[in-house]
Amino acid sequence: MEINDLTTILLAVVVAIVGIGAGYVIGGRRSVAALLKRQQEEGQSALIKASDDAKQLLNKAEAEKATILAEADSDAQRRISEAESKISRRHRDLNDEDERIQRRRKDLDNRMERLEQRDQQQNKRQSRLDRKENDLQKSEAGIIERLEVIAQMTIDEARQQLLDSIELDARNDMARIIRQVEAEARETADQRARSLIAMAIQRLASEQVNEISVSVVHLPSDDMKGRIIGRNGRNIRSFELATGVDVVVDDSPESVTISSFDPVRREVAKRTMAKLVVDGRIHPARIEKLVEDTRAEVEQIVREEGERAAYETGMHGLHAEVLKLLGTLKFRTSYGQNQHAHAIETAHIAGMIAMELGADVNIAKAGGLLHDIGKAIDHNVEGTHALIGAEFVKRYGAKDAVVNCIAAHHHEVEKICVEAFIVEAADAISGARPGARRESLDSYIRRVKQLEEIANTFDGVDQSYALQAGREVRIIVRPEVVDDYASIQLARDIAKRIENDMQYPGQIKVHVIRETRRVEYAK
């Protein structure tokens, strides 16, 4: 406000000066002196008035300044008094807090004194207890020495004798409990398993098959043998080169034998030979033409057999390559059992068992149908047929559970689903049923001999006998070496060794016999 008033005064002065100058210019030559005088008078009066106004404004500004200073001083006094009151309250609070701290310190000091006194008392008690413990130890040592003299054995010998007695009792109790549990499990599990297996076998009727190692083609006469051989053997060489088989022309009347490790090649050669015999035109060009036609015919049969297997088991949506390889099993046998029929039979048995147990029927059927599919390619690829088949079906979009059923049915990988156990059981049932398979005399003798050799390698075995055509091994142990508990463990160890070291259809019963005989003579 003061600055504005000063500005007004200065403007008035400037206006006065400007007015004087303007009057001087306007007056020109007319009475310059009078005009100057008048202008000077007006300027002086304006200056006096401006001075008076300035003094008034200054006085007013001084009054306002005094008022503001008075108000500021009163506000400062008020704030100072408030701060002093707060400081005084804080001092009182600090004094109160200090008094509380002093009281707590006194309480803590008193408590520490009591704890020190209690600690001293505890030390005195501990020293008395230590003296008593030493006295008791000396007394116990003396008693033990007297007992050892009386019993004529040391404390270690007595402890060992007690442990041996407890161990013997524990072994007897353990063997009794194990026998009881196993008996209860067999009563329930065997009954349930037999019911399921019997139901599955009764619901499925299959043929009995014989193993085929070679194919025989009958001829209308022995003269046909010469035409088959051809001039300098060109026909038979062309036939063997085109089909990949061996043709045996021997003294057998009106027949030739076709031999090959590949059943599909053998089937192609057999059908081609039969066509050549019927046609009568036997020469290299005709042989190659008929081999190509027959190979296409067999491939069509393979596809049809794969589709038929999938239709019979209700497995729809399988890949064409999987069906083709499945149909190839039509011409493959194992221990005399046709693998195509075995796959269908295993799928049906697995499906029925899965239905009874509440498992996934489709997965069980698929696993049973495809479990031996690797046998159709295992001669071309390294590895076992289970792992090869699992990798093959996985490549064409099979489910993980189905892949596991295939890979785990010979214990080569861990089973991750209940359907894998079902497929393994169905495979064993299909292969072990009466008339399903047969084996040669040499392999039978080797298996029986291997069973007895495995049993005789364990300690405590006195004699071992393979019975029931190798389905059971009976082991007689020495009773002074093998007790009841050890006989149970021995049977399990032998069974596990047989599972790991041998290949056999079905199952083998391990029967451990422990018999104690005592003979005395009355004189």
XYZ file of C-alpha atoms in Angstrom:
523
model
C 0.000 0.000 0.000
C 2.910 2.411 0.778
C 4.541 1.819 -2.590
C 1.285 2.662 -4.417
C 0.955 6.004 -2.522
C 4.565 6.985 -3.345
C 3.944 6.121 -6.958
C 0.886 8.430 -6.961
C 2.935 11.302 -5.527
C 5.712 10.862 -8.051
C 3.168 10.778 -10.869
C 1.674 14.052 -9.596
C 5.112 15.651 -9.543
C 5.831 14.430 -13.055
C 2.462 15.756 -14.242
C 3.221 19.120 -12.699
C 6.585 19.288 -14.369
C 5.103 18.246 -17.655
C 2.383 20.884 -17.245
C 4.971 23.533 -16.609
C 6.894 22.496 -19.709
C 3.733 22.337 -21.768
C 2.669 25.780 -20.608
C 6.009 27.120 -21.482
C 5.845 25.735 -24.956
C 2.227 26.704 -25.555
C 2.636 30.201 -24.282
C 5.346 30.812 -26.775
C 6.102 34.346 -26.968
C 3.144 35.518 -24.848
C 4.058 36.751 -21.464
C 6.554 34.053 -20.756
C 7.457 35.440 -17.434
C 3.867 35.590 -16.185
C 3.253 32.082 -17.385
C 6.393 30.826 -15.763
C 5.487 32.472 -12.540
C 2.032 30.999 -12.603
C 3.340 27.602 -13.501
C 5.924 27.816 -10.772
C 3.272 28.706 -8.274
C 1.107 25.852 -9.406
C 4.093 23.518 -9.294
C 5.028 24.672 -5.824
C 1.490 24.224 -4.597
C 1.432 20.756 -6.173
C 4.755 19.929 -4.577
C 3.528 21.141 -1.202
C 0.382 19.146 -1.568
C 2.351 16.092 -2.688
C 4.701 16.541 0.249
C 1.799 16.740 2.647
C 0.258 13.626 1.096
C 3.578 11.839 1.337
C 3.905 12.760 5.020
C 0.385 11.531 5.676
C 1.117 8.281 3.866
C 4.352 7.855 5.810
C 2.579 8.494 9.098
C -0.092 6.020 8.123
C 2.548 3.454 7.128
C 4.348 3.941 10.470
C 1.108 3.408 12.324
C 0.324 0.258 10.399
C 3.899 -0.980 10.973
C 3.566 -0.392 14.707
C 0.253 -2.263 14.705
C 1.733 -5.221 12.792
C 4.780 -5.353 15.088
C 2.520 -5.314 18.126
C 0.427 -8.158 16.734
C 3.549 -10.166 15.827
C 4.991 -9.625 19.287
C 1.808 -10.810 20.948
C 1.684 -13.915 18.675
C 5.339 -14.688 19.438
C 4.685 -14.334 23.166
C 1.746 -16.707 22.843
C 3.792 -19.313 20.954
C 6.658 -19.001 23.418
C 4.278 -19.604 26.292
C 2.793 -22.635 24.538
C 6.270 -24.049 23.872
C 7.290 -23.486 27.474
C 4.147 -25.299 28.654
C 4.899 -28.239 26.330
C 8.501 -28.364 27.502
C 7.380 -28.356 31.105
C 4.939 -31.215 30.411
C 7.693 -33.156 28.637
C 9.978 -32.607 31.607
C 7.327 -33.963 33.912
C 6.827 -37.024 31.645
C 10.560 -37.634 31.548
C 10.774 -37.387 35.281
C 7.920 -39.862 35.650
C 9.596 -42.248 33.153
C 12.891 -41.949 34.998
C 11.163 -42.815 38.253
C 9.591 -45.909 36.642
C 12.969 -46.962 35.231
C 14.551 -46.586 38.631
C 11.845 -48.736 40.183
C 12.301 -51.414 37.470
C 16.035 -51.372 38.008
C 15.542 -51.917 41.705
C 13.152 -54.804 40.963
C 15.653 -56.350 38.565
C 18.450 -56.015 41.070
C 16.347 -57.746 43.698
C 15.438 -60.490 41.258
C 19.074 -61.016 40.278
C 19.986 -61.336 43.912
C 17.289 -63.965 44.409
C 18.441 -65.848 41.280
C 22.030 -65.816 42.497
C 20.908 -67.166 45.819
C 18.860 -69.881 44.083
C 21.828 -70.726 41.843
C 24.039 -71.119 44.854
C 21.469 -73.397 46.456
C 21.191 -75.409 43.180
C 24.971 -75.803 43.049
C 24.957 -77.091 46.586
C 22.217 -79.599 45.696
C 24.088 -80.671 42.562
C 27.238 -81.256 44.512
C 25.301 -83.398 46.984
C 23.687 -85.304 44.073
C 27.077 -85.848 42.447
C 28.442 -87.293 45.669
C 25.416 -89.563 45.935
C 25.769 -90.615 42.277
C 29.416 -91.465 42.810
C 28.483 -93.505 45.852
C 25.757 -95.291 43.864
C 28.157 -96.013 41.002
C 30.675 -97.461 43.386
C 27.941 -99.529 45.004
C 26.636 -100.657 41.578
C 30.143 -101.618 40.473
C 30.583 -103.673 43.583
C 27.207 -105.370 43.068
C 28.043 -106.102 39.411
C 31.381 -107.608 40.411
C 29.678 -109.834 42.959
C 26.996 -110.821 40.376
C 29.656 -111.662 37.784
C 31.405 -113.833 40.331
C 28.146 -115.564 41.212
C 26.964 -115.986 37.568
C 30.475 -116.747 36.282
C 29.989 -114.430 33.228
C 30.655 -110.798 32.386
C 27.981 -108.189 31.803
C 28.684 -108.201 28.046
C 28.206 -111.958 27.926
C 24.950 -111.667 29.852
C 23.763 -108.866 27.537
C 24.605 -110.915 24.437
C 22.810 -113.945 25.840
C 19.743 -111.830 26.562
C 19.830 -110.300 23.085
C 20.151 -113.729 21.490
C 17.175 -114.966 23.465
C 15.116 -111.895 22.535
C 16.156 -112.190 18.884
C 15.131 -115.851 18.780
C 11.750 -115.056 20.302
C 11.305 -112.135 17.906
C 12.191 -114.284 14.901
C 9.706 -116.946 15.947
C 6.987 -114.350 16.507
C 7.846 -112.675 13.209
C 7.729 -115.946 11.305
C 4.402 -116.801 12.905
C 2.939 -113.385 12.084
C 4.274 -113.506 8.519
C 2.798 -116.967 7.984
C -0.510 -115.789 9.383
C -0.602 -112.664 7.216
C 0.437 -114.585 4.115
C -2.181 -117.234 4.788
C -4.886 -114.573 5.152
C -3.697 -112.826 1.992
C -3.668 -116.082 0.059
C -7.161 -116.953 1.233
C -8.544 -113.699 -0.132
C -6.199 -112.877 -3.013
C -5.980 -116.396 -4.426
C -9.714 -116.858 -4.294
C -10.328 -113.521 -6.015
C -7.591 -114.035 -8.603
C -8.697 -117.578 -9.418
C -12.258 -116.377 -9.825
C -11.228 -113.622 -12.234
C -8.864 -115.845 -14.238
C -11.348 -118.701 -14.434
C -14.083 -116.320 -15.511
C -11.889 -114.799 -18.214
C -10.737 -118.173 -19.584
C -14.255 -119.635 -19.518
C -15.640 -116.665 -21.433
C -12.958 -117.021 -24.115
C -12.608 -120.133 -26.279
C -9.418 -120.306 -28.358
C -7.730 -122.843 -30.547
C -4.776 -124.996 -29.665
C -1.890 -124.305 -32.028
C 1.382 -125.930 -33.041
C 4.656 -124.186 -33.810
C 5.529 -123.883 -37.493
C 9.176 -123.420 -38.406
C 9.019 -124.243 -42.148
C 6.419 -124.310 -44.912
C 5.812 -127.313 -47.161
C 4.409 -127.001 -50.689
C 2.891 -130.158 -52.117
C 3.618 -131.036 -55.766
C 1.487 -133.015 -58.189
C 4.496 -135.210 -59.056
C 8.224 -135.451 -58.483
C 8.830 -134.284 -62.062
C 7.831 -130.814 -60.936
C 10.998 -130.653 -58.785
C 13.151 -130.554 -61.889
C 11.116 -127.731 -63.394
C 11.377 -125.831 -60.104
C 15.165 -126.222 -60.125
C 15.437 -125.328 -63.822
C 18.382 -125.578 -66.147
C 21.582 -125.283 -64.111
C 19.417 -124.216 -61.158
C 18.396 -120.836 -62.629
C 14.734 -121.109 -61.598
C 15.403 -121.942 -57.956
C 18.096 -119.264 -57.746
C 15.720 -116.667 -59.178
C 12.997 -117.776 -56.768
C 15.281 -117.556 -53.730
C 16.657 -114.184 -54.834
C 13.175 -112.699 -55.396
C 11.610 -114.032 -52.165
C 14.582 -114.064 -49.788
C 13.940 -117.652 -48.613
C 15.689 -121.001 -48.862
C 14.049 -123.687 -51.007
C 14.948 -127.224 -49.930
C 14.391 -129.855 -52.615
C 15.176 -133.227 -51.043
C 13.995 -136.803 -51.267
C 10.628 -136.010 -49.678
C 7.999 -137.354 -52.072
C 5.984 -134.771 -53.986
C 6.893 -131.798 -51.815
C 9.434 -129.026 -51.389
C 10.289 -127.185 -48.175
C 10.534 -123.407 -47.829
C 12.573 -122.091 -44.903
C 12.993 -118.496 -43.689
C 13.316 -116.693 -40.379
C 10.797 -114.090 -41.598
C 7.259 -115.542 -41.535
C 5.953 -112.955 -44.032
C 8.627 -113.836 -46.559
C 7.891 -117.528 -46.001
C 4.181 -116.945 -46.618
C 4.892 -114.980 -49.818
C 7.217 -117.733 -51.051
C 4.716 -120.476 -50.202
C 1.868 -118.798 -52.060
C 4.099 -117.992 -55.030
C 5.363 -121.570 -55.241
C 1.805 -122.901 -55.151
C 0.817 -120.563 -57.996
C 3.836 -121.601 -60.065
C 3.015 -125.267 -59.572
C -0.586 -124.736 -60.676
C 0.376 -122.504 -63.628
C 3.208 -124.705 -64.828
C 5.100 -121.835 -66.470
C 8.248 -121.654 -64.353
C 10.972 -119.287 -65.556
C 12.725 -116.246 -63.981
C 10.473 -113.585 -65.516
C 7.310 -115.421 -64.487
C 8.717 -115.981 -60.997
C 9.410 -112.262 -60.498
C 5.927 -111.321 -61.721
C 4.170 -113.810 -59.432
C 6.333 -112.768 -56.453
C 5.284 -109.128 -56.883
C 1.609 -110.080 -57.200
C 1.775 -112.388 -54.195
C 3.573 -109.785 -52.087
C 0.768 -107.316 -52.814
C -1.769 -110.013 -51.943
C -0.051 -110.757 -48.619
C 0.107 -107.051 -47.792
C -3.624 -106.836 -48.385
C -4.117 -109.837 -46.071
C -1.934 -108.120 -43.458
C -4.082 -104.973 -43.575
C -7.290 -106.996 -43.392
C -6.020 -109.031 -40.435
C -5.012 -105.869 -38.582
C -8.438 -104.345 -39.176
C -10.106 -107.595 -38.141
C -8.163 -107.672 -34.865
C -9.136 -104.070 -34.121
C -12.790 -104.789 -35.003
C -12.976 -107.927 -32.851
C -11.565 -106.152 -29.823
C -13.477 -102.902 -30.375
C -10.332 -100.797 -30.755
C -11.299 -98.112 -33.270
C -9.175 -95.197 -34.423
C -5.813 -96.991 -34.563
C -3.284 -95.645 -37.054
C -2.978 -97.444 -40.403
C 0.696 -98.276 -39.771
C -0.185 -99.785 -36.394
C -2.916 -101.909 -38.009
C -0.503 -103.024 -40.710
C 2.123 -104.125 -38.213
C -0.554 -105.788 -36.075
C -1.698 -107.809 -39.083
C 1.896 -108.986 -39.646
C 1.593 -110.998 -36.427
C -0.765 -113.303 -38.356
C 2.305 -115.022 -39.794
C 4.376 -115.148 -36.598
C 4.320 -117.794 -33.854
C 5.945 -118.058 -30.439
C 6.281 -121.465 -28.783
C 3.769 -122.670 -31.349
C 1.180 -119.996 -30.482
C 0.054 -117.660 -33.257
C 0.875 -114.121 -32.130
C -2.089 -112.533 -33.934
C -4.546 -114.801 -32.124
C -2.543 -114.353 -28.912
C -2.870 -110.549 -29.177
C -6.649 -110.739 -29.679
C -7.001 -113.249 -26.862
C -4.898 -111.103 -24.495
C -7.002 -108.046 -25.324
C -10.233 -109.894 -24.501
C -8.852 -111.289 -21.226
C -7.457 -107.892 -20.197
C -10.761 -106.202 -20.988
C -12.741 -108.692 -18.905
C -10.363 -108.420 -15.937
C -10.390 -104.617 -16.157
C -14.183 -104.612 -16.201
C -14.329 -106.788 -13.083
C -11.767 -104.620 -11.254
C -13.248 -101.286 -12.315
C -10.228 -100.236 -14.395
C -10.208 -98.550 -17.822
C -11.377 -101.253 -20.227
C -10.279 -99.438 -23.392
C -6.718 -98.915 -22.148
C -6.484 -102.523 -20.971
C -7.768 -103.827 -24.321
C -5.455 -101.584 -26.323
C -2.474 -102.596 -24.214
C -3.342 -106.285 -24.539
C -3.880 -106.056 -28.304
C -0.612 -104.212 -28.976
C 1.628 -105.663 -26.236
C 3.564 -107.951 -28.626
C 3.500 -105.688 -31.696
C 7.247 -105.229 -31.385
C 7.761 -108.876 -32.338
C 6.887 -107.951 -35.919
C 9.906 -105.604 -36.161
C 12.327 -106.749 -33.466
C 14.532 -108.549 -36.038
C 15.143 -105.231 -37.845
C 15.618 -102.936 -34.837
C 17.855 -103.429 -31.812
C 16.150 -103.838 -28.454
C 13.502 -105.978 -26.816
C 10.109 -106.385 -28.440
C 8.359 -104.652 -25.500
C 10.390 -101.447 -25.751
C 10.385 -101.482 -29.563
C 6.606 -101.899 -29.673
C 6.077 -99.149 -27.069
C 8.227 -96.720 -29.053
C 6.411 -97.627 -32.280
C 2.867 -97.037 -30.988
C 3.956 -93.863 -29.169
C 5.203 -92.510 -32.481
C 1.682 -92.906 -33.901
C -0.191 -91.155 -31.100
C -0.961 -93.878 -28.550
C -1.836 -92.806 -25.006
C 0.838 -92.840 -22.330
C -1.007 -95.517 -20.341
C -1.156 -97.808 -23.401
C 2.551 -97.223 -24.074
C 3.333 -98.126 -20.465
C 1.248 -101.321 -20.706
C 3.318 -102.410 -23.712
C 6.734 -101.424 -22.333
C 6.178 -102.829 -18.827
C 4.626 -106.233 -19.565
C 8.079 -107.877 -19.174
C 9.224 -105.708 -16.202
C 11.627 -103.671 -18.334
C 10.156 -100.362 -17.134
C 8.158 -99.384 -14.057
C 4.377 -99.755 -14.232
C 2.510 -96.463 -13.758
C -1.109 -97.636 -14.028
C -3.228 -100.582 -12.914
C -3.968 -101.493 -16.541
C -0.272 -102.406 -16.998
C -0.591 -105.088 -14.306
C -3.775 -106.336 -15.945
C -2.084 -106.623 -19.362
C 0.825 -108.548 -17.860
C -1.573 -110.961 -16.152
C -3.647 -111.384 -19.326
C -0.485 -112.092 -21.343
C 0.558 -114.777 -18.865
C -2.919 -116.316 -18.859
C -3.064 -116.473 -22.654
C 0.401 -118.006 -22.921
C 0.100 -120.423 -20.013
C -3.330 -121.897 -20.647
C -3.307 -125.612 -21.559
C -2.567 -126.188 -25.238
C -1.626 -122.599 -25.980
C 2.098 -123.187 -26.383
C 4.577 -125.973 -26.551
C 8.339 -125.988 -26.174
C 11.062 -128.315 -27.308
C 12.513 -131.042 -25.137
C 15.904 -129.345 -25.010
C 14.511 -126.048 -23.750
C 12.414 -127.905 -21.182
C 15.454 -129.796 -19.876
C 17.497 -126.603 -19.735
C 14.786 -124.809 -17.757
C 14.432 -127.631 -15.228
C 18.202 -127.855 -14.804
C 18.505 -124.089 -14.383
C 15.805 -124.109 -11.707
C 17.699 -126.665 -9.610
C 21.014 -124.871 -10.138
C 19.585 -121.562 -8.952
C 18.128 -123.165 -5.821
C 21.394 -124.964 -4.983
C 23.412 -121.717 -5.030
C 21.820 -120.497 -1.759
C 23.328 -121.311 1.623
C 21.520 -123.875 3.739
C 19.922 -125.714 0.776
C 20.329 -129.468 1.082
C 18.384 -130.730 -1.939
C 16.218 -129.232 -4.691
C 13.820 -130.836 -7.163
C 12.012 -129.337 -10.160
C 8.471 -130.716 -10.383
C 5.270 -130.243 -12.378
C 7.096 -129.821 -15.703
C 9.136 -126.960 -14.317
C 6.158 -125.174 -12.777
C 7.321 -125.899 -9.203
C 10.680 -126.216 -7.488
C 10.782 -128.006 -4.130
C 13.719 -127.114 -1.848
C 14.767 -129.021 1.292
C 16.919 -126.974 3.682
C 19.126 -127.953 6.611
C 17.200 -127.066 9.808
C 20.331 -126.337 11.848
C 21.322 -123.618 9.331
C 17.952 -122.174 8.261
C 15.292 -121.317 10.846
C 11.607 -120.582 10.249
C 12.105 -116.900 9.530
C 15.096 -117.538 7.284
C 13.094 -120.114 5.303
C 10.503 -117.457 4.459
C 13.208 -115.055 3.308
C 14.953 -117.859 1.396
C 11.806 -118.638 -0.588
C 11.447 -114.978 -1.544
C 15.110 -114.662 -2.547
C 14.963 -117.763 -4.737
C 11.750 -116.590 -6.409
C 13.318 -113.196 -7.116
C 16.443 -114.821 -8.567
C 14.288 -117.001 -10.842
C 12.375 -113.916 -12.042
C 15.605 -112.076 -12.865
C 17.606 -114.940 -14.438
C 15.038 -117.020 -16.323
C 12.477 -116.665 -19.099
C 9.398 -118.867 -18.666
C 5.659 -118.803 -19.388
C 3.224 -118.541 -16.507
C 4.573 -118.795 -12.984
C 6.865 -121.071 -10.954
C 6.021 -122.095 -7.383
C 8.934 -122.059 -4.916
C 8.327 -124.510 -2.063
C 10.827 -124.435 0.854
C 10.653 -127.377 3.298
C 12.310 -127.247 6.710
C 12.056 -130.467 8.699
C 13.764 -131.330 11.969
C 14.206 -134.993 12.897
C 15.583 -136.413 16.135
C 16.482 -140.052 16.610
C 17.160 -141.654 20.003
C 17.582 -145.275 21.008
C 16.137 -146.871 24.140
C 18.616 -149.319 25.652
